[in-house]
Every structure is written in structure tokens, then in C-alpha cells.
Amino acid sequence: MYLDHIEKLSLTSGILLYKRYIDDVFVIGDTKMDVDTTLERLNVFDPKVSVTIERPNADGYLPFLNTKVRIIQGQKEHLWYNLLAQNVHQW
């Protein structure tokens, strides 16, 4: 509920899509500036809440949860995406 409140106060009019699943957020904006402004607004409310941004890769895909999404000529494309897990334990 707390994040819902922050999000409602932070979204700019140029945000076309804003979806959050737990701590992952997917945002589509009219312009890069609309997305960046929303990011700045999200980060000013609470120093304990930090929102970062990930930009699409060279192919235009942006990972979100278990998919990769891109927009080509106004059409959404998505692929299943598997993030390779790193073994952080040294046995």
C-alpha cells in the first residue's frame, strides 16, 4: 500500500503503462524524459526506497520477470527469458 501511494503521486502524464510485481516494475513512457522524471519522483519520497532503471539492450529487448519485451513499429514483441543463475557459494 505504501508503494501504491508513492506511485500514484509520482507518475507523470507521459507514462503509458506502469505495472509492478512485488519489486519489479515495467514502465513505458511517451519519451525517455517522462520515464526519467517518474524515476526521479519515485526516489524523493523515502530514502529507504530506491528505484533504479534498466534500459533495453542493443536488440531493443528489456528483461521483465521471465520475459524479454520490445516495441517495434508500435507493436509489442515478447520472448521467454531465463536469467542464468550464478553460483555464489564456494564449496
mmCIF file of C-alpha atoms in Angstrom:
data_model
loop_
_atom_site.group_PDB
_atom_site.id
_atom_site.type_symbol
_atom_site.label_atom_id
_atom_site.label_comp_id
_atom_site.label_asym_id
_atom_site.label_seq_id
_atom_site.Cartn_x
_atom_site.Cartn_y
_atom_site.Cartn_z
ATOM 1 C CA MET A 1 0.000 0.000 0.000
ATOM 2 C CA TYR A 2 2.856 2.332 0.763
ATOM 3 C CA LEU A 3 4.346 1.863 -2.708
ATOM 4 C CA ASP A 4 0.910 2.345 -4.274
ATOM 5 C CA HIS A 5 0.712 5.756 -2.601
ATOM 6 C CA ILE A 6 4.201 6.767 -3.770
ATOM 7 C CA GLU A 7 3.487 5.551 -7.294
ATOM 8 C CA LYS A 8 0.221 7.486 -7.601
ATOM 9 C CA LEU A 9 1.990 10.704 -6.606
ATOM 10 C CA SER A 10 4.971 10.067 -8.895
ATOM 11 C CA LEU A 11 3.566 9.077 -12.268
ATOM 12 C CA THR A 12 3.752 11.742 -14.952
ATOM 13 C CA SER A 13 1.136 12.201 -17.665
ATOM 14 C CA GLY A 14 3.544 10.741 -20.244
ATOM 15 C CA ILE A 15 3.545 7.276 -18.669
ATOM 16 C CA LEU A 16 1.592 4.944 -20.957
ATOM 17 C CA LEU A 17 1.999 1.725 -18.959
ATOM 18 C CA TYR A 18 3.093 1.120 -15.364
ATOM 19 C CA LYS A 19 2.966 -2.416 -13.971
ATOM 20 C CA ARG A 20 4.564 -3.652 -10.758
ATOM 21 C CA TYR A 21 5.002 -7.201 -9.499
ATOM 22 C CA ILE A 22 6.413 -7.147 -5.963
ATOM 23 C CA ASP A 23 9.659 -5.194 -6.515
ATOM 24 C CA ASP A 24 9.878 -5.346 -10.329
ATOM 25 C CA VAL A 25 8.289 -2.536 -12.316
ATOM 26 C CA PHE A 26 7.733 -2.300 -16.067
ATOM 27 C CA VAL A 27 7.203 1.209 -17.451
ATOM 28 C CA ILE A 28 6.510 2.518 -20.944
ATOM 29 C CA GLY A 29 6.529 6.266 -21.454
ATOM 30 C CA ASP A 30 5.944 8.666 -24.326
ATOM 31 C CA THR A 31 9.546 9.820 -24.032
ATOM 32 C CA LYS A 32 12.730 8.932 -22.172
ATOM 33 C CA MET A 33 12.265 12.164 -20.211
ATOM 34 C CA ASP A 34 8.816 11.046 -18.971
ATOM 35 C CA VAL A 35 10.325 7.823 -17.632
ATOM 36 C CA ASP A 36 13.326 9.619 -16.101
ATOM 37 C CA THR A 37 11.083 12.216 -14.417
ATOM 38 C CA THR A 38 8.928 9.464 -12.917
ATOM 39 C CA LEU A 39 12.081 7.709 -11.667
ATOM 40 C CA GLU A 40 13.280 10.925 -10.006
ATOM 41 C CA ARG A 41 9.892 11.462 -8.356
ATOM 42 C CA LEU A 42 9.783 7.885 -7.057
ATOM 43 C CA ASN A 43 13.189 8.317 -5.422
ATOM 44 C CA VAL A 44 12.444 11.512 -3.448
ATOM 45 C CA PHE A 45 9.718 10.182 -1.134
ATOM 46 C CA ASP A 46 11.628 7.840 1.140
ATOM 47 C CA PRO A 47 15.399 7.310 1.470
ATOM 48 C CA LYS A 48 14.718 3.647 2.307
ATOM 49 C CA VAL A 49 13.001 3.103 -1.053
ATOM 50 C CA SER A 50 15.377 3.155 -4.012
ATOM 51 C CA VAL A 51 14.164 2.720 -7.568
ATOM 52 C CA THR A 52 16.663 2.013 -10.346
ATOM 53 C CA ILE A 53 16.237 1.780 -14.089
ATOM 54 C CA GLU A 54 17.301 -0.768 -16.658
ATOM 55 C CA ARG A 55 17.311 0.245 -20.317
ATOM 56 C CA PRO A 56 16.672 -2.041 -23.311
ATOM 57 C CA ASN A 57 19.699 -3.905 -24.699
ATOM 58 C CA ALA A 58 21.199 -3.398 -28.185
ATOM 59 C CA ASP A 59 18.412 -5.522 -29.729
ATOM 60 C CA GLY A 60 15.781 -3.354 -28.038
ATOM 61 C CA TYR A 61 14.702 -6.021 -25.540
ATOM 62 C CA LEU A 62 14.118 -5.269 -21.882
ATOM 63 C CA PRO A 63 14.012 -8.180 -19.427
ATOM 64 C CA PHE A 64 10.979 -8.200 -17.138
ATOM 65 C CA LEU A 65 10.372 -11.157 -14.845
ATOM 66 C CA ASN A 66 10.688 -14.228 -17.095
ATOM 67 C CA THR A 67 10.197 -12.402 -20.413
ATOM 68 C CA LYS A 68 12.037 -10.050 -22.732
ATOM 69 C CA VAL A 69 9.894 -7.279 -24.209
ATOM 70 C CA ARG A 70 10.462 -4.782 -27.002
ATOM 71 C CA ILE A 71 8.363 -2.463 -29.121
ATOM 72 C CA ILE A 72 8.999 -2.414 -32.864
ATOM 73 C CA GLN A 73 6.983 -0.002 -35.025
ATOM 74 C CA GLY A 74 4.351 0.287 -32.295
ATOM 75 C CA GLN A 75 3.947 -3.484 -31.878
ATOM 76 C CA LYS A 76 4.916 -5.341 -28.695
ATOM 77 C CA GLU A 77 7.103 -8.432 -29.014
ATOM 78 C CA HIS A 78 7.933 -10.710 -26.135
ATOM 79 C CA LEU A 79 10.065 -13.791 -25.645
ATOM 80 C CA TRP A 80 10.514 -16.118 -22.716
ATOM 81 C CA TYR A 81 13.677 -15.195 -20.863
ATOM 82 C CA ASN A 82 15.776 -17.269 -18.491
ATOM 83 C CA LEU A 83 18.234 -15.408 -16.330
ATOM 84 C CA LEU A 84 21.286 -17.548 -15.774
ATOM 85 C CA ALA A 85 21.840 -18.061 -12.074
ATOM 86 C CA GLN A 86 25.312 -17.582 -10.708
ATOM 87 C CA ASN A 87 26.668 -19.932 -8.112
ATOM 88 C CA VAL A 88 27.658 -17.619 -5.280
ATOM 89 C CA HIS A 89 28.671 -20.430 -2.947
ATOM 90 C CA GLN A 90 32.250 -21.608 -2.879
ATOM 91 C CA TRP A 91 32.408 -25.243 -1.785
#
